[in-house]
PDB file of C-alpha atoms in Angstrom:
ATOM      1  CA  UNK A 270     115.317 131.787 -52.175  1.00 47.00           C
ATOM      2  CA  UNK A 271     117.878 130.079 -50.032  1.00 49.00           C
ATOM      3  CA  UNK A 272     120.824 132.398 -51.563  1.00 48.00           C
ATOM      4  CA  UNK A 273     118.647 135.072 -50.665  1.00 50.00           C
ATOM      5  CA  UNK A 274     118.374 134.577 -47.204  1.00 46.00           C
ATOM      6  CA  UNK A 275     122.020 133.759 -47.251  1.00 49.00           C
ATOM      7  CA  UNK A 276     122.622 137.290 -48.590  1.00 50.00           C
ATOM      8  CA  UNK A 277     120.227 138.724 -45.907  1.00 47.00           C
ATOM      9  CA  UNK A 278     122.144 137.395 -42.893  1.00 52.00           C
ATOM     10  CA  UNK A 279     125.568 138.814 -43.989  1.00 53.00           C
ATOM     11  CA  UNK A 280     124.087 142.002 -44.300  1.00 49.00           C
ATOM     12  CA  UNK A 281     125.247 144.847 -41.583  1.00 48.00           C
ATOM     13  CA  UNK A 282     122.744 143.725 -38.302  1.00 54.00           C
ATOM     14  CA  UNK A 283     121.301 147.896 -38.518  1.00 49.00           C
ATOM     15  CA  UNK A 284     120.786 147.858 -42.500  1.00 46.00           C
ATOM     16  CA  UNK A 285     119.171 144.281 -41.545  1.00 49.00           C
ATOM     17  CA  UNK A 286     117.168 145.829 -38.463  1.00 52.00           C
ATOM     18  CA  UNK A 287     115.940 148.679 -41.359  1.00 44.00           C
ATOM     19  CA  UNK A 288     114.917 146.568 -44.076  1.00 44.00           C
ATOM     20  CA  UNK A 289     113.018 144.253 -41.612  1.00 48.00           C
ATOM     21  CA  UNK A 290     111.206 147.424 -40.292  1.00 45.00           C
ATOM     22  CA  UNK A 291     110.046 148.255 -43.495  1.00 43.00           C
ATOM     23  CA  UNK A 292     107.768 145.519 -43.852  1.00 44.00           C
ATOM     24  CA  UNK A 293     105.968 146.274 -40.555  1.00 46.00           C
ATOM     25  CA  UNK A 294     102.846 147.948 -40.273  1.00 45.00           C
ATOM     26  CA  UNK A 295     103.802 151.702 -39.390  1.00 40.00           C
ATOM     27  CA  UNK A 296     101.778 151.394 -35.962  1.00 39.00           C
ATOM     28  CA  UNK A 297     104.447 148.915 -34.524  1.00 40.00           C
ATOM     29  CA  UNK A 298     107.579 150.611 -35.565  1.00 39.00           C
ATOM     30  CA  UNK A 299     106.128 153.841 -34.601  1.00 38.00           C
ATOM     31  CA  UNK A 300     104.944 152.144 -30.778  1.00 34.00           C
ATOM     32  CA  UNK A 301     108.857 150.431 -30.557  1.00 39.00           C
ATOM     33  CA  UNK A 302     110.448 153.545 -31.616  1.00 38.00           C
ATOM     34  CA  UNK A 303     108.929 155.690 -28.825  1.00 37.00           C
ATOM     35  CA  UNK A 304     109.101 152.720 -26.273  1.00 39.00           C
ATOM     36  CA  UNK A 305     113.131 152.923 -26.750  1.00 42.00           C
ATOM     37  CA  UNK A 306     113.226 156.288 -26.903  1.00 41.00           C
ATOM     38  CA  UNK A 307     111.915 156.627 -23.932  1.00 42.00           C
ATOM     39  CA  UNK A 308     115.054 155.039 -21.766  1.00 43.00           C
ATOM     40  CA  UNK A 309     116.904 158.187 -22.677  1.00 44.00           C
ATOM     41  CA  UNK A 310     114.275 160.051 -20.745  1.00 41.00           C
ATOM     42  CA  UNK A 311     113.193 161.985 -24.253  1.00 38.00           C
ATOM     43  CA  UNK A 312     110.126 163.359 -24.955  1.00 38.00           C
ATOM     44  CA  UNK A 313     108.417 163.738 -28.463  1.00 35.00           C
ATOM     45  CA  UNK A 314     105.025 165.322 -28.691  1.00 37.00           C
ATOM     46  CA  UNK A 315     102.708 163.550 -31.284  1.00 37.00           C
ATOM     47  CA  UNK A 316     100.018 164.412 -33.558  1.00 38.00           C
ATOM     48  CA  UNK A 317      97.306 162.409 -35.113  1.00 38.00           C
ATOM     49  CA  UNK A 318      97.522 161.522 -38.682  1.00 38.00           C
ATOM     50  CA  UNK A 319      95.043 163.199 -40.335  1.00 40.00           C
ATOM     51  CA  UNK A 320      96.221 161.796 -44.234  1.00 41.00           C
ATOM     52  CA  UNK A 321      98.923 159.918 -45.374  1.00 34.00           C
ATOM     53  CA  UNK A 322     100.790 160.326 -48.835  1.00 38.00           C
ATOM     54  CA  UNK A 323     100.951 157.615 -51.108  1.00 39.00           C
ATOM     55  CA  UNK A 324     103.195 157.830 -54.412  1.00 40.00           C
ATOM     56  CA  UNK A 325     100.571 156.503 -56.871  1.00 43.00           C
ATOM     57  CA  UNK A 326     101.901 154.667 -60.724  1.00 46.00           C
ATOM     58  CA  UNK A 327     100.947 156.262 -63.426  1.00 48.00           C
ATOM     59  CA  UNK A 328      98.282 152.956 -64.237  1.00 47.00           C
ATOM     60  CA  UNK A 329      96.926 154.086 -60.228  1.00 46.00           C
ATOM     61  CA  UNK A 330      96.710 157.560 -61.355  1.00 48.00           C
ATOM     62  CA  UNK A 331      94.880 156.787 -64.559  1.00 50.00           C
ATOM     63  CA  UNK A 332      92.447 154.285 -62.563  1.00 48.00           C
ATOM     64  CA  UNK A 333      91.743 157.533 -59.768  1.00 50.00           C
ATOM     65  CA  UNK A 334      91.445 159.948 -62.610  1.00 52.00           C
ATOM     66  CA  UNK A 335      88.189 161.784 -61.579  1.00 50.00           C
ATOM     67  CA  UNK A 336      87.251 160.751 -58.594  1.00 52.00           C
ATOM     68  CA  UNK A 337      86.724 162.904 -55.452  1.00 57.00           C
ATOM     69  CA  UNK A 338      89.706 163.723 -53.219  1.00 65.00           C
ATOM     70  CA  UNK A 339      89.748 162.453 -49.849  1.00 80.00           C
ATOM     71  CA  UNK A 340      87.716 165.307 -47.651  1.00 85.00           C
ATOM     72  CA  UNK A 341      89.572 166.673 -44.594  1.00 81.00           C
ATOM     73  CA  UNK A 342      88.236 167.670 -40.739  1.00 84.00           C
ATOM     74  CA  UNK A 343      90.191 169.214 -39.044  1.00 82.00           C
ATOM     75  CA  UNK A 344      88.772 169.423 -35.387  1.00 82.00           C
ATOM     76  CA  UNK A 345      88.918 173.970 -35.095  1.00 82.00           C
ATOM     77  CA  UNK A 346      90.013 173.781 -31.221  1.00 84.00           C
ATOM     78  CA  UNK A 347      93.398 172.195 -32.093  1.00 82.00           C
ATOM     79  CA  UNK A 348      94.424 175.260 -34.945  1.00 86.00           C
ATOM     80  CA  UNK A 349      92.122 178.464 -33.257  1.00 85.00           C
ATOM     81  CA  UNK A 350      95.877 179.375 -32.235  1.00 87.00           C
ATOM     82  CA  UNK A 351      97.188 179.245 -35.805  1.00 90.00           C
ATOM     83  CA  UNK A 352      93.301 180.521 -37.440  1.00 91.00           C
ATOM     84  CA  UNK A 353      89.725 180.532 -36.224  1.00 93.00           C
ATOM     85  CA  UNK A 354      88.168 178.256 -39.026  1.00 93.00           C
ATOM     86  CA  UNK A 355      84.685 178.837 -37.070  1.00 94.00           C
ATOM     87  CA  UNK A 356      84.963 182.155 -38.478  1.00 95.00           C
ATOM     88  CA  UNK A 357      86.051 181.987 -41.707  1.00 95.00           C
ATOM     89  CA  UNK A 358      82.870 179.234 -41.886  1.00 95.00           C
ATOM     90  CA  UNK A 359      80.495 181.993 -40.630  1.00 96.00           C
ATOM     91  CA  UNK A 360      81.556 184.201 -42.914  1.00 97.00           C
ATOM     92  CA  UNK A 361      80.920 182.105 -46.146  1.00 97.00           C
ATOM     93  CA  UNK A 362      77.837 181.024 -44.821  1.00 96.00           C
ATOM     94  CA  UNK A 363      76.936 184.966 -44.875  1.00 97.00           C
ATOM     95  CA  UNK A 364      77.417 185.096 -48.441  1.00 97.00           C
ATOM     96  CA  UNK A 365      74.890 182.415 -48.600  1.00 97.00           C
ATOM     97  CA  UNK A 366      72.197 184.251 -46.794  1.00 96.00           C
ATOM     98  CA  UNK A 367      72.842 187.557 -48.343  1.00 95.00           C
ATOM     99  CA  UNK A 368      72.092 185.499 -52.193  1.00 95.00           C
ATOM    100  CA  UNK A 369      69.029 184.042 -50.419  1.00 94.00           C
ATOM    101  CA  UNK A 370      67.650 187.123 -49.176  1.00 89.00           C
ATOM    102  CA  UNK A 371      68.475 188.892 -52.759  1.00 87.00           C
ATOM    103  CA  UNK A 372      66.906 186.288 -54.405  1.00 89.00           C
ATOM    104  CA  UNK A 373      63.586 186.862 -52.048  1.00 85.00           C
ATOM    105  CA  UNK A 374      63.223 190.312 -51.561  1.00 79.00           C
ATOM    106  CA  UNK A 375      64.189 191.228 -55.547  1.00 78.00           C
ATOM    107  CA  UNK A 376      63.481 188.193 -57.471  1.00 82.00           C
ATOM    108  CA  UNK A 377      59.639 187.418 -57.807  1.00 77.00           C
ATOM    109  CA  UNK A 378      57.816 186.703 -60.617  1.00 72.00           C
ATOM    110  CA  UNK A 379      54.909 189.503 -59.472  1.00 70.00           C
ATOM    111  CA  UNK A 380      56.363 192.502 -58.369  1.00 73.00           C
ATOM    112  CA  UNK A 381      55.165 193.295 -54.959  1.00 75.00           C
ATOM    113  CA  UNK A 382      55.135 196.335 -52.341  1.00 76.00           C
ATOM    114  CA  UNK A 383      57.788 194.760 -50.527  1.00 81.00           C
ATOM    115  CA  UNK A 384      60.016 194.074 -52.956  1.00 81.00           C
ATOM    116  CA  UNK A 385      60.619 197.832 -53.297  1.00 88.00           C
ATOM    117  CA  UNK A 386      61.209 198.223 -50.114  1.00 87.00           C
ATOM    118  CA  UNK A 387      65.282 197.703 -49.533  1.00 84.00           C
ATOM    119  CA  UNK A 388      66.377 199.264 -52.791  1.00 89.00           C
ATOM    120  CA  UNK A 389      69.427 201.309 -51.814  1.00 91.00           C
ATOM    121  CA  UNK A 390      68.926 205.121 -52.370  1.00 95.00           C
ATOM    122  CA  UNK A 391      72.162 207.513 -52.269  1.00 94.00           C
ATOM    123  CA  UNK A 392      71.003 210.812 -50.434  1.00 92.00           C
ATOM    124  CA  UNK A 393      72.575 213.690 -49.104  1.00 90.00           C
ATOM    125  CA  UNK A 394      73.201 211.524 -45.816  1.00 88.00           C
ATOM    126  CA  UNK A 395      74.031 208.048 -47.462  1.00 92.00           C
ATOM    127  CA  UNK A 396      72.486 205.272 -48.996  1.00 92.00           C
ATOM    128  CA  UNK A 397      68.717 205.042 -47.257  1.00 93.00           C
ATOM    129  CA  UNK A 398      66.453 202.247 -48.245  1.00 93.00           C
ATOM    130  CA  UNK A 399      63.247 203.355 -50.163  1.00 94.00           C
ATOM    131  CA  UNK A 400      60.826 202.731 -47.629  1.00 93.00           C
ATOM    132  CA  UNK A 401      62.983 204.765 -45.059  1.00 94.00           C
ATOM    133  CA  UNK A 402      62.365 208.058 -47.233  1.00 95.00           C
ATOM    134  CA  UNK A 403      58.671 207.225 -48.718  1.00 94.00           C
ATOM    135  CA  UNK A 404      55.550 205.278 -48.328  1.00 95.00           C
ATOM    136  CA  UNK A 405      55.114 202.537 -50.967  1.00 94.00           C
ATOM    137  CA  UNK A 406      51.663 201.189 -51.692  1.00 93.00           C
ATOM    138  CA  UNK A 407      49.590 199.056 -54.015  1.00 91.00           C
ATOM    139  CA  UNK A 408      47.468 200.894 -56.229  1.00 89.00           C
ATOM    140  CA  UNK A 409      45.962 197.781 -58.088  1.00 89.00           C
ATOM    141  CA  UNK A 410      47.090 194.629 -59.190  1.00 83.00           C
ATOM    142  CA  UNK A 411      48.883 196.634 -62.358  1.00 88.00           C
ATOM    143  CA  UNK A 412      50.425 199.489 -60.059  1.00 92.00           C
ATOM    144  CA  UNK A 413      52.533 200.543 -57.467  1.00 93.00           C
ATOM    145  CA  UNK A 414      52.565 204.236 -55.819  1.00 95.00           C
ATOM    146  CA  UNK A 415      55.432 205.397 -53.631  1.00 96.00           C
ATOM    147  CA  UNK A 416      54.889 208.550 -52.228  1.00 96.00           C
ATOM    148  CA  UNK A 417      57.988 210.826 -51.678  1.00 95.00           C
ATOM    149  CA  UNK A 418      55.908 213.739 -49.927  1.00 95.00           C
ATOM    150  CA  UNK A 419      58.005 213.415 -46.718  1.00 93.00           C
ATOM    151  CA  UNK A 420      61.473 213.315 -48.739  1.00 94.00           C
ATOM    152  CA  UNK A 421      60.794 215.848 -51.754  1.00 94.00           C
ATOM    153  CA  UNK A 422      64.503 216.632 -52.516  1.00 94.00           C
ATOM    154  CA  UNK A 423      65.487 212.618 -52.939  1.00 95.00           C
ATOM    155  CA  UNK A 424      62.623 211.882 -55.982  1.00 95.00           C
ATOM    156  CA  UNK A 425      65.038 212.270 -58.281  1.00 94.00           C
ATOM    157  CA  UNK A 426      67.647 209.832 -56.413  1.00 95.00           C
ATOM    158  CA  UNK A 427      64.904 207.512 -55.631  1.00 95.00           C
ATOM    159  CA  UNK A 428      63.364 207.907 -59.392  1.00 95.00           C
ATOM    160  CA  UNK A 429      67.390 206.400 -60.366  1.00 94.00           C
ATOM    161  CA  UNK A 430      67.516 203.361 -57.770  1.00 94.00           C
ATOM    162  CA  UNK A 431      63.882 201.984 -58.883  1.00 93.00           C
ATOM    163  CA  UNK A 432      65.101 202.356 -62.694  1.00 91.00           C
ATOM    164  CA  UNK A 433      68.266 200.610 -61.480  1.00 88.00           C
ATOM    165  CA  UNK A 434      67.115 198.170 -59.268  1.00 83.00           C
ATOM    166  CA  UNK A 435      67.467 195.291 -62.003  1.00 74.00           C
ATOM    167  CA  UNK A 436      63.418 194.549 -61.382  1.00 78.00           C
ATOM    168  CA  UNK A 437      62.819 195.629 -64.986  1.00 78.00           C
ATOM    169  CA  UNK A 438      60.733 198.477 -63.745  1.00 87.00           C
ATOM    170  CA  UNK A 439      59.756 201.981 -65.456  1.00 91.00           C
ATOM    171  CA  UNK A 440      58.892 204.510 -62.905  1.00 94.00           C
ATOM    172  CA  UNK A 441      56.809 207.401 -63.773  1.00 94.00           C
ATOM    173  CA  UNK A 442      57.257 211.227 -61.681  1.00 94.00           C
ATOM    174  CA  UNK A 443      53.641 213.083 -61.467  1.00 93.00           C
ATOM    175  CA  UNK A 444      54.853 215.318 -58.632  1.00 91.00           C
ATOM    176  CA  UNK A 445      56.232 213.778 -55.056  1.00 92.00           C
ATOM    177  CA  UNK A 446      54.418 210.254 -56.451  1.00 96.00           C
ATOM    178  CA  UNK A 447      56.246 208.218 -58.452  1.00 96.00           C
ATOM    179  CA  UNK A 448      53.817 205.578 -60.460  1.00 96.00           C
ATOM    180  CA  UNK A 449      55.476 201.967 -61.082  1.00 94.00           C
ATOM    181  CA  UNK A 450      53.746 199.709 -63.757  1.00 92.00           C
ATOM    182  CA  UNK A 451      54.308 196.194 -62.837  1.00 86.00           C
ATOM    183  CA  UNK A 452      55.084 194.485 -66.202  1.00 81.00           C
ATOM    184  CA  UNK A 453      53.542 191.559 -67.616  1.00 81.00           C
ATOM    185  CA  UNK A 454      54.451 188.041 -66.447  1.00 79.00           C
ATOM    186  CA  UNK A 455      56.723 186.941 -70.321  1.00 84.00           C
ATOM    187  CA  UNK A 456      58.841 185.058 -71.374  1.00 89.00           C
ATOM    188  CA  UNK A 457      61.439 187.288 -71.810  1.00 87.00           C
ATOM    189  CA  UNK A 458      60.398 188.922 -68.169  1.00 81.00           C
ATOM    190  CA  UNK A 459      61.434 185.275 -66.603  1.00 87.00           C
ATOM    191  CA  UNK A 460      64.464 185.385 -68.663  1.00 90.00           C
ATOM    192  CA  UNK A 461      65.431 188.559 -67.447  1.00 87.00           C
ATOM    193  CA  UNK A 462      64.889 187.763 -63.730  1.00 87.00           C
ATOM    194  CA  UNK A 463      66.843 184.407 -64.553  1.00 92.00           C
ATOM    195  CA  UNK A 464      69.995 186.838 -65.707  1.00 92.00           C
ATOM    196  CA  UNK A 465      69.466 188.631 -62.506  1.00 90.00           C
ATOM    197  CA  UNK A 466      69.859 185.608 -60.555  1.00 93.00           C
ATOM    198  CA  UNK A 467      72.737 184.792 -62.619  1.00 95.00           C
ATOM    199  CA  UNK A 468      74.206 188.129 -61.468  1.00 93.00           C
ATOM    200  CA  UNK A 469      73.610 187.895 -57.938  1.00 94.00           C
ATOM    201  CA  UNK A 470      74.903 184.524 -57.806  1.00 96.00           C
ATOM    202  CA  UNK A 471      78.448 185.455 -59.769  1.00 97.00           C
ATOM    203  CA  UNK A 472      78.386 188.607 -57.164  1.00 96.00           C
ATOM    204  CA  UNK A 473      78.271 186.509 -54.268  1.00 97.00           C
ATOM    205  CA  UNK A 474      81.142 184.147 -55.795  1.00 97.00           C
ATOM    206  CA  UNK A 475      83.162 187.236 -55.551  1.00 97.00           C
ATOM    207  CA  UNK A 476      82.229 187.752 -52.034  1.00 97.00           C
ATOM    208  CA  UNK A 477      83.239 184.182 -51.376  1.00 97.00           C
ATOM    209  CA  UNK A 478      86.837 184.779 -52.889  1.00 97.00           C
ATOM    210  CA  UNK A 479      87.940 187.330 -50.812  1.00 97.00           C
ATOM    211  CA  UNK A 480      86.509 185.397 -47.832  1.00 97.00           C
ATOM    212  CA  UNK A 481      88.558 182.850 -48.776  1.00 96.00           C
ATOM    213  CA  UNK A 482      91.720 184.866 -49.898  1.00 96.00           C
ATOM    214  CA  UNK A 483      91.650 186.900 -46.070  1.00 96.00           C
ATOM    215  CA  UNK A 484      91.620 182.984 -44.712  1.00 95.00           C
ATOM    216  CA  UNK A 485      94.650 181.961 -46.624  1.00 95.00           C
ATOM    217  CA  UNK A 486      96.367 185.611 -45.895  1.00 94.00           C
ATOM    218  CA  UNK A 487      95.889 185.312 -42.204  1.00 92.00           C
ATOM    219  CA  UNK A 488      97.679 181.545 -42.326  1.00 91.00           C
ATOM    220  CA  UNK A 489     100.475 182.829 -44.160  1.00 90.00           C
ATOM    221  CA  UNK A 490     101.428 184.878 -41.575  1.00 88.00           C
ATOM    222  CA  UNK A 491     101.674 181.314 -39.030  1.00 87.00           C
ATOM    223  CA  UNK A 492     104.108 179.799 -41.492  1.00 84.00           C
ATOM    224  CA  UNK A 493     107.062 180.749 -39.928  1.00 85.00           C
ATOM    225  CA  UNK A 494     105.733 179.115 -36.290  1.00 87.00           C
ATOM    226  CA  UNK A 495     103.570 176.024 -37.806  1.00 87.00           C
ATOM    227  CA  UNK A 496     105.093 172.992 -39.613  1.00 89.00           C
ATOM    228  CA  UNK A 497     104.171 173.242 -43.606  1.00 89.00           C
ATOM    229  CA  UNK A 498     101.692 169.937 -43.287  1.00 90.00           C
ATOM    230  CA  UNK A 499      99.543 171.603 -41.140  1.00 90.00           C
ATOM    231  CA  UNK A 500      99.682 174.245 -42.933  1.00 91.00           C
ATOM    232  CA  UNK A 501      98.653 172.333 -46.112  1.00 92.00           C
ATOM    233  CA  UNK A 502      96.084 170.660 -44.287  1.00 92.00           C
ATOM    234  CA  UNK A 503      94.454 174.184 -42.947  1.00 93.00           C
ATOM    235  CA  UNK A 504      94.673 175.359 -46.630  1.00 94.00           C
ATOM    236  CA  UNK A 505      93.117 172.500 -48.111  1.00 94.00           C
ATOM    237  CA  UNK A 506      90.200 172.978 -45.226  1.00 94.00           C
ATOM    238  CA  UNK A 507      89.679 176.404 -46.112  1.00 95.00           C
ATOM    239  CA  UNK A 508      89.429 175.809 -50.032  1.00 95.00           C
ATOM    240  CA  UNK A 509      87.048 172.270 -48.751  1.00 95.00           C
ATOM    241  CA  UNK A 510      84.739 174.742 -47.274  1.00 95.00           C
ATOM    242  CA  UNK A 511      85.141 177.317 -50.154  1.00 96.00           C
ATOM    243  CA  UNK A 512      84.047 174.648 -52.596  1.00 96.00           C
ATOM    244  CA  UNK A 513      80.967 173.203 -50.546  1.00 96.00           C
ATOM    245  CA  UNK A 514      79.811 177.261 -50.398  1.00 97.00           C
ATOM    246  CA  UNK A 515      80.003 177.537 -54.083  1.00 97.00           C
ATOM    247  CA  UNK A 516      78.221 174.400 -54.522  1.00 97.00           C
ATOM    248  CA  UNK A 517      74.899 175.548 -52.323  1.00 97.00           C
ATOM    249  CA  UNK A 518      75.442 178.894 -54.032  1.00 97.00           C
ATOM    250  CA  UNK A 519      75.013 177.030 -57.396  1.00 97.00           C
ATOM    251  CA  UNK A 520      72.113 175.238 -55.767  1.00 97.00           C
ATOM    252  CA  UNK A 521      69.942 177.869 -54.759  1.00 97.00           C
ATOM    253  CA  UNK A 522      70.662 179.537 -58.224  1.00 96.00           C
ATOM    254  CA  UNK A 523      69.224 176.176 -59.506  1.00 96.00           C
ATOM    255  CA  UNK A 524      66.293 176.335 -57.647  1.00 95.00           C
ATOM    256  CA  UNK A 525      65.525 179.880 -58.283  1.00 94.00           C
ATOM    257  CA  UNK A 526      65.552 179.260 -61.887  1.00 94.00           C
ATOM    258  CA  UNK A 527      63.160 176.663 -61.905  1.00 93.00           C
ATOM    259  CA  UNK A 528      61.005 179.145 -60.016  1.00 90.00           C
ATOM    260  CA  UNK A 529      61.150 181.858 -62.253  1.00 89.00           C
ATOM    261  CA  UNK A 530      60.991 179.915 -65.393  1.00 89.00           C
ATOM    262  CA  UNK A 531      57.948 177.688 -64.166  1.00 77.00           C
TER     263      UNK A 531
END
């Protein structure tokens, strides 16, 4: 120990000064550093650490194996220069209401008036919802009428959405009426609307990617004028957000399942 300190005074005073700043906390040499820099009337503009990188051994690795990642929060005033993460949140919570409104308006276990109502219908003038070209009614319990009296020339094109509407329904033509039996409440029914669920919920995934894939496009074009941590930071905020959309995607497929199944 003595021969050690022995060593340590001999050593070059700025090699000393270097190794002895090492074993301070960060927040003192960082405070000194700036205190003496400011005598040569310098000026450095500082930022807030938002993580710090540690250089883990492999027995630390195998110990952290599976657990969560630190979360990041990055506060969206300080990067709406660089990208508007208010946005690019908006958006992805879109994709969320658009699967909850699917799941409403198409997915019920009884087939009702209403759930007819926004199937898409391609027509001479575009895609028109059903109820914007016909009257839809409830016959009894076991039927539905639409009426296509106003809208003759789209029965056939309205005849094709219904059939393809993923509601497991088999329309019927007697003139400008089109006759829908609502099918029987089985097992394999609820499967089938469970599937459709499924669908929707792997459609609105996709939606979510190219949210996110826009995001990450738009930063790329800041790297050349933004320092690569906060770029990494931004990125790792986008995919954050990404994730926590996909899991209340996942979690309103969950629920809807239980629904349908019973």
């Amino acid at each position: 120990m003595a021969l050690g300190l022995k060593c340590f005074r001999m050593v070059h005073p700025t090699f000393r000064n270097y190794l002895a700043a090492l074993t301070r906390p960060v927040s003192e040499v960082t405070l000194k550093t700036v205190s003496e820099r400011q005598h040569d009337h310098r000026q450095y503009t500082g930022f807030s650490a938002v993580s710090i990188r540690h250089f883990a051994t492999k027995k630390a690795k195998a110990k952290g194996k599976g657990q969560s990642q630190a979360r990041v929060n990055i506060n969206t005033a300080l990067v709406e220069d660089i990208i508007n993460l208010d946005e690019v949140d908006e958006e992805m919570k879109s994709v969320t209401e658009v699967l909850k409104d699917n799941f409403n308006k198409t997915l019920n276990i009884r087939t009702s008036p209403g759930s007819l109502d926004h199937i898409a219908v391609v027509t001479a003038d575009g895609k028109l919802a059903l109820n914007q070209i016909s009257q839809i009614s409830m016959k009894s319990p076991q039927l539905i009428l639409v009426n296509m009296a106003s809208f003759p020339e789209c029965t056939a094109a309205a005849i094709k959405a219904i059939r393809e509407s993923g509601m497991n329904l088999n329309p019927e033509l007697e003139g400008t009426l089109i006759r829908i039996p609502i099918p029987k409440v089985t097992r394999e029914h609820r499967e089938m609307l469970v599937k459709l669920a499924k669908q929707h919920t792997n459609k609105a995934k996709d939606s979510l990617r190219k949210v996110r894939t826009n995001a990450m496009n738009k930063l790329k074009k800041s790297k050349d004028k933004t320092s690569e941590d906060t770029i990494r930071l931004i990125e790792k905020q986008i995919s954050q957000m990404a994730d926590d959309t996909v899991a209340e995607l996942d979690r309103h497929l969950a629920v809807k399942t239980k629904e349908l199944l019973g």
